[in-house]
PDB file of C-alpha atoms in Angstrom:
ATOM      1  CA  MET A 448      35.196 -16.580 -28.702  1.00  0.00           C
ATOM      2  CA  ASN A 449      36.660 -17.860 -25.403  1.00  0.00           C
ATOM      3  CA  ASP A 450      34.923 -20.198 -22.945  1.00  0.00           C
ATOM      4  CA  GLN A 451      34.113 -17.340 -20.591  1.00  0.00           C
ATOM      5  CA  THR A 452      31.745 -15.741 -23.070  1.00  0.00           C
ATOM      6  CA  PRO A 453      28.131 -15.796 -21.820  1.00  0.00           C
ATOM      7  CA  PRO A 454      26.055 -18.456 -23.608  1.00  0.00           C
ATOM      8  CA  PHE A 455      23.675 -15.980 -25.206  1.00  0.00           C
ATOM      9  CA  LEU A 456      26.589 -14.118 -26.856  1.00  0.00           C
ATOM     10  CA  ARG A 457      27.970 -17.323 -28.336  1.00  0.00           C
ATOM     11  CA  GLN A 458      24.878 -17.516 -30.533  1.00  0.00           C
ATOM     12  CA  ILE A 459      25.533 -14.189 -32.209  1.00  0.00           C
ATOM     13  CA  ASP A 460      27.200 -14.618 -35.574  1.00  0.00           C
ATOM     14  CA  ASP A 461      29.765 -12.282 -37.048  1.00  0.00           C
ATOM     15  CA  HIS A 462      27.172 -10.461 -39.137  1.00  0.00           C
ATOM     16  CA  ASP A 463      25.302  -9.471 -35.946  1.00  0.00           C
ATOM     17  CA  ALA A 464      28.264  -7.576 -34.538  1.00  0.00           C
ATOM     18  CA  PRO A 465      27.957  -3.766 -34.398  1.00  0.00           C
ATOM     19  CA  ALA A 466      29.664  -1.743 -37.077  1.00  0.00           C
ATOM     20  CA  ARG A 467      32.874   0.073 -36.286  1.00  0.00           C
ATOM     21  CA  ASN A 468      32.382   3.337 -34.346  1.00  0.00           C
ATOM     22  CA  LEU A 469      28.845   2.278 -33.348  1.00  0.00           C
ATOM     23  CA  GLY A 470      28.170   3.179 -29.715  1.00  0.00           C
ATOM     24  CA  SER A 471      30.848   4.183 -27.250  1.00  0.00           C
ATOM     25  CA  SER A 472      34.347   2.763 -27.550  1.00  0.00           C
ATOM     26  CA  PRO A 473      35.583   0.189 -27.318  1.00  0.00           C
ATOM     27  CA  ASN A 474      33.384  -2.181 -29.329  1.00  0.00           C
ATOM     28  CA  LEU A 475      33.579  -5.951 -29.364  1.00  0.00           C
ATOM     29  CA  TYR A 476      34.452  -7.590 -32.673  1.00  0.00           C
ATOM     30  CA  LEU A 477      33.346 -11.174 -32.462  1.00  0.00           C
ATOM     31  CA  ASN A 478      35.729 -12.288 -35.229  1.00  0.00           C
ATOM     32  CA  SER A 479      38.664 -11.212 -33.115  1.00  0.00           C
ATOM     33  CA  GLN A 480      40.546 -13.761 -31.010  1.00  0.00           C
ATOM     34  CA  GLU A 481      41.837 -10.984 -28.769  1.00  0.00           C
ATOM     35  CA  ALA A 482      39.930 -10.199 -25.559  1.00  0.00           C
ATOM     36  CA  GLN A 483      37.926  -7.010 -25.878  1.00  0.00           C
ATOM     37  CA  VAL A 484      35.883  -4.891 -23.463  1.00  0.00           C
ATOM     38  CA  LEU A 485      32.158  -4.684 -24.223  1.00  0.00           C
ATOM     39  CA  ASP A 486      30.298  -1.571 -23.085  1.00  0.00           C
ATOM     40  CA  LEU A 487      26.713  -1.992 -21.855  1.00  0.00           C
ATOM     41  CA  ALA A 488      25.082   0.028 -24.640  1.00  0.00           C
ATOM     42  CA  THR A 489      26.672  -2.162 -27.296  1.00  0.00           C
ATOM     43  CA  ALA A 490      25.860  -5.365 -25.432  1.00  0.00           C
ATOM     44  CA  PHE A 491      22.206  -4.398 -25.044  1.00  0.00           C
ATOM     45  CA  SER A 492      21.962  -3.510 -28.729  1.00  0.00           C
ATOM     46  CA  MET A 493      23.504  -6.796 -29.795  1.00  0.00           C
ATOM     47  CA  VAL A 494      21.300  -8.911 -27.559  1.00  0.00           C
ATOM     48  CA  ALA A 495      18.137  -7.004 -28.517  1.00  0.00           C
ATOM     49  CA  GLU A 496      18.823  -7.382 -32.241  1.00  0.00           C
ATOM     50  CA  SER A 497      19.535 -11.082 -31.879  1.00  0.00           C
ATOM     51  CA  CYS A 498      16.339 -11.613 -29.884  1.00  0.00           C
ATOM     52  CA  LYS A 499      14.335  -9.920 -32.624  1.00  0.00           C
ATOM     53  CA  ASN A 500      15.719 -12.371 -35.176  1.00  0.00           C
ATOM     54  CA  ASP A 501      15.519 -15.451 -32.947  1.00  0.00           C
ATOM     55  CA  PRO A 502      12.329 -15.848 -30.820  1.00  0.00           C
ATOM     56  CA  ALA A 503      13.771 -18.958 -29.194  1.00  0.00           C
ATOM     57  CA  MET A 504      16.737 -16.974 -27.963  1.00  0.00           C
ATOM     58  CA  ALA A 505      14.424 -14.258 -26.663  1.00  0.00           C
ATOM     59  CA  GLN A 506      12.504 -16.845 -24.637  1.00  0.00           C
ATOM     60  CA  ARG A 507      15.734 -18.287 -23.244  1.00  0.00           C
ATOM     61  CA  LEU A 508      16.771 -14.818 -22.153  1.00  0.00           C
ATOM     62  CA  ILE A 509      13.394 -14.262 -20.477  1.00  0.00           C
ATOM     63  CA  ASP A 510      13.806 -17.572 -18.643  1.00  0.00           C
ATOM     64  CA  MET A 511      17.316 -16.635 -17.533  1.00  0.00           C
ATOM     65  CA  ILE A 512      16.225 -13.251 -16.187  1.00  0.00           C
ATOM     66  CA  GLY A 513      12.996 -14.506 -14.641  1.00  0.00           C
ATOM     67  CA  ILE A 514      10.936 -11.615 -16.007  1.00  0.00           C
ATOM     68  CA  GLU A 515       7.608 -13.208 -15.121  1.00  0.00           C
ATOM     69  CA  LYS A 516       8.667 -13.571 -11.494  1.00  0.00           C
ATOM     70  CA  LEU A 517       9.893  -9.975 -11.451  1.00  0.00           C
ATOM     71  CA  GLU A 518       6.605  -8.714 -12.894  1.00  0.00           C
ATOM     72  CA  THR A 519       4.599 -10.750 -10.386  1.00  0.00           C
ATOM     73  CA  ALA A 520       6.656  -9.412  -7.483  1.00  0.00           C
ATOM     74  CA  LYS A 521       6.287  -5.874  -8.809  1.00  0.00           C
ATOM     75  CA  ALA A 522       2.517  -6.261  -9.039  1.00  0.00           C
ATOM     76  CA  ARG A 523       2.365  -7.492  -5.461  1.00  0.00           C
ATOM     77  CA  ARG A 524       4.332  -4.461  -4.284  1.00  0.00           C
ATOM     78  CA  SER A 525       2.139  -1.991  -6.107  1.00  0.00           C
ATOM     79  CA  PRO A 526      -0.331  -0.126  -3.915  1.00  0.00           C
ATOM     80  CA  VAL A 527      -3.887  -1.321  -4.442  1.00  0.00           C
ATOM     81  CA  ARG A 528      -6.901   0.635  -3.195  1.00  0.00           C
ATOM     82  CA  MET A 529      -9.260  -1.089  -0.829  1.00  0.00           C
ATOM     83  CA  PRO A 530     -11.862  -2.951  -2.910  1.00  0.00           C
ATOM     84  CA  ILE A 531     -15.486  -1.946  -2.399  1.00  0.00           C
ATOM     85  CA  THR A 532     -17.096  -4.756  -4.393  1.00  0.00           C
ATOM     86  CA  HIS A 533     -17.270  -8.505  -3.777  1.00  0.00           C
ATOM     87  CA  ILE A 534     -16.535  -8.019  -0.067  1.00  0.00           C
ATOM     88  CA  ARG A 535     -17.333 -11.039   2.106  1.00  0.00           C
ATOM     89  CA  THR A 536     -15.905  -9.964   5.461  1.00  0.00           C
ATOM     90  CA  ILE A 537     -14.086  -6.994   6.977  1.00  0.00           C
ATOM     91  CA  GLU A 538     -12.022  -7.219  10.139  1.00  0.00           C
ATOM     92  CA  CYS A 539     -11.078  -3.817  11.568  1.00  0.00           C
ATOM     93  CA  SER A 540      -8.817  -3.686  14.637  1.00  0.00           C
ATOM     94  CA  ILE A 541      -7.804  -0.559  16.557  1.00  0.00           C
ATOM     95  CA  ALA A 542      -4.593  -0.369  18.576  1.00  0.00           C
ATOM     96  CA  HIS A 543      -3.742   2.248  21.191  1.00  0.00           C
ATOM     97  CA  SER A 544      -0.127   3.235  21.729  1.00  0.00           C
ATOM     98  CA  PRO A 545       0.047   6.447  23.776  1.00  0.00           C
ATOM     99  CA  SER A 546       3.095   8.664  23.672  1.00  0.00           C
ATOM    100  CA  ARG A 547       5.718   7.936  26.321  1.00  0.00           C
ATOM    101  CA  ALA A 548       7.501  11.237  25.867  1.00  0.00           C
ATOM    102  CA  SER A 549       8.351  13.021  29.086  1.00  0.00           C
ATOM    103  CA  PRO A 550       6.276  16.168  29.722  1.00  0.00           C
ATOM    104  CA  THR A 551       9.511  17.964  30.580  1.00  0.00           C
ATOM    105  CA  GLY A 552      12.770  18.361  28.710  1.00  0.00           C
ATOM    106  CA  LYS A 553      16.286  17.528  29.882  1.00  0.00           C
ATOM    107  CA  ASP A 554      16.475  20.908  31.564  1.00  0.00           C
ATOM    108  CA  GLY A 555      13.388  20.128  33.636  1.00  0.00           C
ATOM    109  CA  LYS A 556      11.265  22.742  31.908  1.00  0.00           C
ATOM    110  CA  PRO A 557       7.859  21.818  30.442  1.00  0.00           C
ATOM    111  CA  ARG A 558       7.986  20.804  26.801  1.00  0.00           C
ATOM    112  CA  ARG A 559       6.359  23.106  24.306  1.00  0.00           C
ATOM    113  CA  CYS A 560       2.885  21.868  23.382  1.00  0.00           C
ATOM    114  CA  ARG A 561       2.869  21.096  19.641  1.00  0.00           C
ATOM    115  CA  PRO A 562      -0.102  18.852  18.852  1.00  0.00           C
ATOM    116  CA  GLU A 563       0.789  18.759  15.159  1.00  0.00           C
ATOM    117  CA  ARG A 564       3.967  16.865  16.046  1.00  0.00           C
ATOM    118  CA  ASP A 565       2.577  14.544  18.702  1.00  0.00           C
ATOM    119  CA  LYS A 566       2.646  10.824  18.082  1.00  0.00           C
ATOM    120  CA  LEU A 567      -0.646   9.539  16.684  1.00  0.00           C
ATOM    121  CA  PRO A 568      -1.886   7.168  19.411  1.00  0.00           C
ATOM    122  CA  TYR A 569      -4.477   5.166  17.460  1.00  0.00           C
ATOM    123  CA  PHE A 570      -3.602   2.754  14.658  1.00  0.00           C
ATOM    124  CA  VAL A 571      -6.180   0.869  12.568  1.00  0.00           C
ATOM    125  CA  SER A 572      -5.593  -2.453  10.830  1.00  0.00           C
ATOM    126  CA  ILE A 573      -8.061  -3.625   8.158  1.00  0.00           C
ATOM    127  CA  GLN A 574      -8.384  -7.026   6.478  1.00  0.00           C
ATOM    128  CA  ILE A 575     -10.897  -7.926   3.780  1.00  0.00           C
ATOM    129  CA  THR A 576     -11.861 -11.289   2.330  1.00  0.00           C
ATOM    130  CA  ASP A 577     -13.651 -11.868  -0.974  1.00  0.00           C
ATOM    131  CA  PRO A 578     -15.120 -14.921  -2.762  1.00  0.00           C
ATOM    132  CA  HIS A 579     -11.592 -16.010  -3.760  1.00  0.00           C
ATOM    133  CA  SER A 580     -10.278 -16.046  -0.187  1.00  0.00           C
ATOM    134  CA  ARG A 581      -9.779 -19.502   1.286  1.00  0.00           C
ATOM    135  CA  GLY A 582     -10.812 -18.294   4.725  1.00  0.00           C
ATOM    136  CA  LEU A 583     -10.443 -15.507   7.253  1.00  0.00           C
ATOM    137  CA  SER A 584      -6.681 -16.091   7.388  1.00  0.00           C
ATOM    138  CA  ASP A 585      -6.387 -15.505   3.627  1.00  0.00           C
ATOM    139  CA  PRO A 586      -7.338 -11.836   3.176  1.00  0.00           C
ATOM    140  CA  ALA A 587      -7.715 -10.453  -0.334  1.00  0.00           C
ATOM    141  CA  TRP A 588      -6.619  -7.012   0.872  1.00  0.00           C
ATOM    142  CA  LYS A 589      -4.830  -5.613   3.915  1.00  0.00           C
ATOM    143  CA  GLY A 590      -4.458  -1.967   4.842  1.00  0.00           C
ATOM    144  CA  ALA A 591      -4.064   0.408   7.743  1.00  0.00           C
ATOM    145  CA  ALA A 592      -4.679   3.943   8.948  1.00  0.00           C
ATOM    146  CA  GLN A 593      -3.570   6.282  11.719  1.00  0.00           C
ATOM    147  CA  LEU A 594      -6.383   8.250  13.302  1.00  0.00           C
ATOM    148  CA  ARG A 595      -6.099  12.051  13.357  1.00  0.00           C
ATOM    149  CA  THR A 596      -8.282  14.913  14.484  1.00  0.00           C
ATOM    150  CA  PRO A 597      -9.916  16.764  11.562  1.00  0.00           C
ATOM    151  CA  GLU A 598      -7.598  19.720  12.161  1.00  0.00           C
ATOM    152  CA  ARG A 599      -4.478  17.597  11.987  1.00  0.00           C
ATOM    153  CA  ALA A 600      -5.841  15.657   9.015  1.00  0.00           C
ATOM    154  CA  ALA A 601      -6.206  18.931   7.100  1.00  0.00           C
ATOM    155  CA  ARG A 602      -2.591  19.870   7.864  1.00  0.00           C
ATOM    156  CA  ASP A 603      -1.107  16.439   7.230  1.00  0.00           C
ATOM    157  CA  ALA A 604      -2.862  16.057   3.869  1.00  0.00           C
ATOM    158  CA  ARG A 605      -0.864  19.009   2.550  1.00  0.00           C
ATOM    159  CA  LYS A 606       2.481  18.349   4.230  1.00  0.00           C
ATOM    160  CA  ASN A 607       5.470  18.424   1.917  1.00  0.00           C
ATOM    161  CA  ASP A 608       6.647  14.924   2.870  1.00  0.00           C
ATOM    162  CA  HIS A 609       3.300  13.496   1.752  1.00  0.00           C
ATOM    163  CA  LYS A 610       3.175  15.150  -1.658  1.00  0.00           C
ATOM    164  CA  THR A 611       4.500  12.075  -3.415  1.00  0.00           C
ATOM    165  CA  SER A 612       1.443  10.062  -2.427  1.00  0.00           C
ATOM    166  CA  LEU A 613      -1.256  12.566  -1.433  1.00  0.00           C
ATOM    167  CA  SER A 614      -2.415  14.796  -4.272  1.00  0.00           C
ATOM    168  CA  ASN A 615      -3.935  18.242  -3.996  1.00  0.00           C
ATOM    169  CA  GLU A 616      -7.173  16.762  -5.354  1.00  0.00           C
ATOM    170  CA  TYR A 617      -7.279  14.351  -2.423  1.00  0.00           C
ATOM    171  CA  ALA A 618      -6.640  17.177   0.050  1.00  0.00           C
ATOM    172  CA  ASP A 619      -9.393  19.252  -1.606  1.00  0.00           C
ATOM    173  CA  TRP A 620     -11.828  16.328  -1.299  1.00  0.00           C
ATOM    174  CA  LEU A 621     -10.992  16.017   2.379  1.00  0.00           C
ATOM    175  CA  ASP A 622     -11.493  19.747   2.964  1.00  0.00           C
ATOM    176  CA  GLU A 623     -14.776  19.894   1.085  1.00  0.00           C
ATOM    177  CA  ALA A 624     -16.512  16.571   1.701  1.00  0.00           C
ATOM    178  CA  VAL A 625     -14.960  14.751   4.659  1.00  0.00           C
ATOM    179  CA  LEU A 626     -13.492  17.060   7.296  1.00  0.00           C
ATOM    180  CA  PRO A 627     -16.577  19.267   7.792  1.00  0.00           C
ATOM    181  CA  LEU A 628     -18.584  16.123   8.597  1.00  0.00           C
ATOM    182  CA  ALA A 629     -15.821  14.808  10.847  1.00  0.00           C
ATOM    183  CA  SER A 630     -15.628  18.101  12.750  1.00  0.00           C
ATOM    184  CA  GLN A 631     -19.387  18.309  13.170  1.00  0.00           C
ATOM    185  CA  ARG A 632     -19.699  14.767  14.562  1.00  0.00           C
ATOM    186  CA  GLU A 633     -16.360  14.714  16.419  1.00  0.00           C
ATOM    187  CA  PHE A 634     -14.902  11.927  14.312  1.00  0.00           C
ATOM    188  CA  LEU A 635     -11.253  10.988  14.051  1.00  0.00           C
ATOM    189  CA  VAL A 636     -10.021  10.606  10.459  1.00  0.00           C
ATOM    190  CA  GLY A 637      -7.722   7.908   9.092  1.00  0.00           C
ATOM    191  CA  PHE A 638      -6.106   7.987   5.640  1.00  0.00           C
ATOM    192  CA  LEU A 639      -6.174   4.429   4.305  1.00  0.00           C
ATOM    193  CA  MET A 640      -2.626   3.357   3.566  1.00  0.00           C
ATOM    194  CA  ASP A 641      -0.358   0.429   2.921  1.00  0.00           C
ATOM    195  CA  LYS A 642       2.886   0.310   4.898  1.00  0.00           C
ATOM    196  CA  ARG A 643       5.550  -2.050   3.595  1.00  0.00           C
ATOM    197  CA  LYS A 644       8.912  -2.698   5.184  1.00  0.00           C
ATOM    198  CA  GLY A 645      11.671  -0.988   3.262  1.00  0.00           C
ATOM    199  CA  GLU A 646       9.249   0.545   0.746  1.00  0.00           C
ATOM    200  CA  GLY A 647       7.659   3.387   2.726  1.00  0.00           C
ATOM    201  CA  THR A 648       3.982   4.253   2.979  1.00  0.00           C
ATOM    202  CA  TYR A 649       1.448   4.360   0.156  1.00  0.00           C
ATOM    203  CA  PHE A 650      -1.715   6.370   0.817  1.00  0.00           C
ATOM    204  CA  HIS A 651      -4.801   5.157  -1.024  1.00  0.00           C
ATOM    205  CA  GLU A 652      -6.319   8.347  -2.341  1.00  0.00           C
ATOM    206  CA  PHE A 653      -9.981   9.184  -1.752  1.00  0.00           C
ATOM    207  CA  GLN A 654     -10.338   6.466   0.900  1.00  0.00           C
ATOM    208  CA  VAL A 655     -10.691   7.260   4.616  1.00  0.00           C
ATOM    209  CA  ILE A 656     -12.098   5.761   7.796  1.00  0.00           C
ATOM    210  CA  LEU A 657     -14.097   7.806  10.319  1.00  0.00           C
ATOM    211  CA  VAL A 658     -14.300   6.835  14.003  1.00  0.00           C
ATOM    212  CA  SER A 659     -16.129   8.546  16.883  1.00  0.00           C
ATOM    213  CA  GLU A 660     -13.491   9.997  19.195  1.00  0.00           C
ATOM    214  CA  ASP A 661     -15.720   9.992  22.294  1.00  0.00           C
ATOM    215  CA  GLN A 662     -16.821   6.399  21.814  1.00  0.00           C
ATOM    216  CA  LEU A 663     -13.270   5.269  21.111  1.00  0.00           C
ATOM    217  CA  GLU A 664     -11.952   6.883  24.284  1.00  0.00           C
ATOM    218  CA  ALA A 665     -14.784   5.225  26.233  1.00  0.00           C
ATOM    219  CA  ARG A 666     -13.969   1.870  24.547  1.00  0.00           C
ATOM    220  CA  ASN A 667     -17.623   1.591  23.553  1.00  0.00           C
ATOM    221  CA  LEU A 668     -17.537   1.981  19.788  1.00  0.00           C
ATOM    222  CA  ASP A 669     -20.824   1.113  18.079  1.00  0.00           C
ATOM    223  CA  GLY A 670     -19.362   1.256  14.574  1.00  0.00           C
ATOM    224  CA  ALA A 671     -17.229   3.159  12.073  1.00  0.00           C
ATOM    225  CA  VAL A 672     -17.539   4.170   8.438  1.00  0.00           C
ATOM    226  CA  ILE A 673     -15.150   3.827   5.499  1.00  0.00           C
ATOM    227  CA  LEU A 674     -15.618   6.338   2.676  1.00  0.00           C
ATOM    228  CA  SER A 675     -14.354   5.668  -0.839  1.00  0.00           C
ATOM    229  CA  ARG A 676     -14.764   8.097  -3.722  1.00  0.00           C
ATOM    230  CA  GLU A 677     -14.614   6.364  -7.066  1.00  0.00           C
ATOM    231  CA  ALA A 678     -13.393   7.561 -10.473  1.00  0.00           C
ATOM    232  CA  ASP A 679     -16.940   8.373 -11.585  1.00  0.00           C
ATOM    233  CA  GLY A 680     -17.364  10.769  -8.648  1.00  0.00           C
ATOM    234  CA  ARG A 681     -19.676   8.539  -6.606  1.00  0.00           C
ATOM    235  CA  THR A 682     -18.868   7.928  -2.956  1.00  0.00           C
ATOM    236  CA  THR A 683     -19.396   4.541  -1.350  1.00  0.00           C
ATOM    237  CA  ALA A 684     -19.882   4.328   2.413  1.00  0.00           C
ATOM    238  CA  ILE A 685     -19.119   1.051   4.187  1.00  0.00           C
ATOM    239  CA  TYR A 686     -20.641   0.931   7.666  1.00  0.00           C
ATOM    240  CA  LEU A 687     -18.776  -1.343  10.066  1.00  0.00           C
ATOM    241  CA  PRO A 688     -20.660  -3.143  12.854  1.00  0.00           C
ATOM    242  CA  PRO A 689     -19.971  -2.622  16.594  1.00  0.00           C
ATOM    243  CA  PHE A 690     -16.494  -3.145  18.003  1.00  0.00           C
ATOM    244  CA  SER A 691     -15.655  -5.738  20.632  1.00  0.00           C
ATOM    245  CA  PRO A 692     -12.757  -5.936  23.147  1.00  0.00           C
ATOM    246  CA  SER A 693     -12.400  -9.649  22.300  1.00  0.00           C
ATOM    247  CA  THR A 694     -11.325 -11.732  19.314  1.00  0.00           C
ATOM    248  CA  GLY A 695     -13.683 -13.840  17.250  1.00  0.00           C
ATOM    249  CA  LYS A 696     -12.858 -16.735  19.586  1.00  0.00           C
ATOM    250  CA  GLY A 697     -13.762 -14.742  22.695  1.00  0.00           C
ATOM    251  CA  LYS A 698     -10.158 -14.204  23.802  1.00  0.00           C
ATOM    252  CA  PRO A 699      -8.624 -10.830  24.760  1.00  0.00           C
ATOM    253  CA  LEU A 700      -7.080  -8.913  21.882  1.00  0.00           C
ATOM    254  CA  SER A 701      -3.320  -9.224  21.664  1.00  0.00           C
ATOM    255  CA  SER A 702      -0.600  -6.621  21.925  1.00  0.00           C
ATOM    256  CA  SER A 703      -1.828  -3.015  22.039  1.00  0.00           C
ATOM    257  CA  PHE A 704      -5.142  -3.680  20.260  1.00  0.00           C
ATOM    258  CA  VAL A 705      -8.157  -2.535  22.241  1.00  0.00           C
ATOM    259  CA  LEU A 706     -11.185  -2.982  19.955  1.00  0.00           C
ATOM    260  CA  GLN A 707     -12.134  -5.056  16.918  1.00  0.00           C
ATOM    261  CA  SER A 708     -15.067  -5.025  14.487  1.00  0.00           C
ATOM    262  CA  ARG A 709     -15.840  -8.122  12.410  1.00  0.00           C
ATOM    263  CA  GLY A 710     -18.436  -7.620   9.708  1.00  0.00           C
ATOM    264  CA  VAL A 711     -20.162 -10.016   7.305  1.00  0.00           C
ATOM    265  CA  ARG A 712     -22.557  -9.414   4.419  1.00  0.00           C
ATOM    266  CA  THR A 713     -25.470 -11.660   5.358  1.00  0.00           C
ATOM    267  CA  GLN A 714     -27.315 -12.493   8.560  1.00  0.00           C
ATOM    268  CA  GLY A 715     -26.227 -15.793  10.091  1.00  0.00           C
ATOM    269  CA  GLU A 716     -22.884 -15.932   8.251  1.00  0.00           C
ATOM    270  CA  ARG A 717     -20.011 -16.732  10.635  1.00  0.00           C
ATOM    271  CA  SER A 718     -22.327 -15.875  13.513  1.00  0.00           C
ATOM    272  CA  GLU A 719     -19.841 -17.022  16.173  1.00  0.00           C
ATOM    273  CA  TRP A 720     -17.121 -14.807  14.720  1.00  0.00           C
ATOM    274  CA  ALA A 721     -18.932 -11.682  13.483  1.00  0.00           C
ATOM    275  CA  THR A 722     -19.940  -8.674  15.567  1.00  0.00           C
ATOM    276  CA  GLY A 723     -22.592  -7.626  13.028  1.00  0.00           C
ATOM    277  CA  ILE A 724     -23.649  -7.003   9.435  1.00  0.00           C
ATOM    278  CA  LEU A 725     -21.825  -4.700   7.018  1.00  0.00           C
ATOM    279  CA  GLY A 726     -23.770  -1.887   5.392  1.00  0.00           C
ATOM    280  CA  ILE A 727     -22.620  -0.710   1.954  1.00  0.00           C
ATOM    281  CA  ARG A 728     -24.259   2.286   0.268  1.00  0.00           C
ATOM    282  CA  ALA A 729     -23.281   4.272  -2.832  1.00  0.00           C
ATOM    283  CA  SER A 730     -24.317   7.869  -3.452  1.00  0.00           C
TER     284      SER A 730
END
């Protein structure tokens, strides 16, 4: 075997080589001094068989590939629903980014009014800490939502481009349990989601945030509620405390953010930072 042979193949003895006509042609015969072409199927079979017979080689291969690092990175990328237990603090910020589209087209005529295609002007950012967090700057979970009217929420939940992450069961739950309440109380509805650069948007099913539209427009929001339906059918409501136009340090909110709620679990905890106490109820 020449010096260019990968190290893990040098450890395969002649008796480990595949039999003639095994797999697609051509095969590699390790007792041959002539350079051969090795197809992937044969290579995988050879390496797998050798790893079965030699645990030390299997571990070396794992170390070479970095499987543990790959698995850890994969786990971090996986969408995780907002936790509803062991919450210490919740910071909920609302940004306003109104549409800058011209009311008229290039021909000077008024644009057709199509609310279902309008840009969603309100964006919600949520950060949660738990007992393992090292502080407010070390959230255990981060998520987001775009606020919609109940009518648009009903349409968007069943849009074709959302079918990969919003199930019919989720849309049914919205129609039956969430949107009637939102319509009655004039709430805006946000689907909790996780947006990651280059990886698209993951919607966290059966989790929404409800915000009073009138209070939000008046910039006088006395709270919001996050609903989470669990696997056993119970629904947990997390009531956020009043929203403030300032940060926890009393400074104006940055960028396009207009309001922020900062909730804690117990009275007196982070009193200079918090805007109130969280309420968590299961039903």
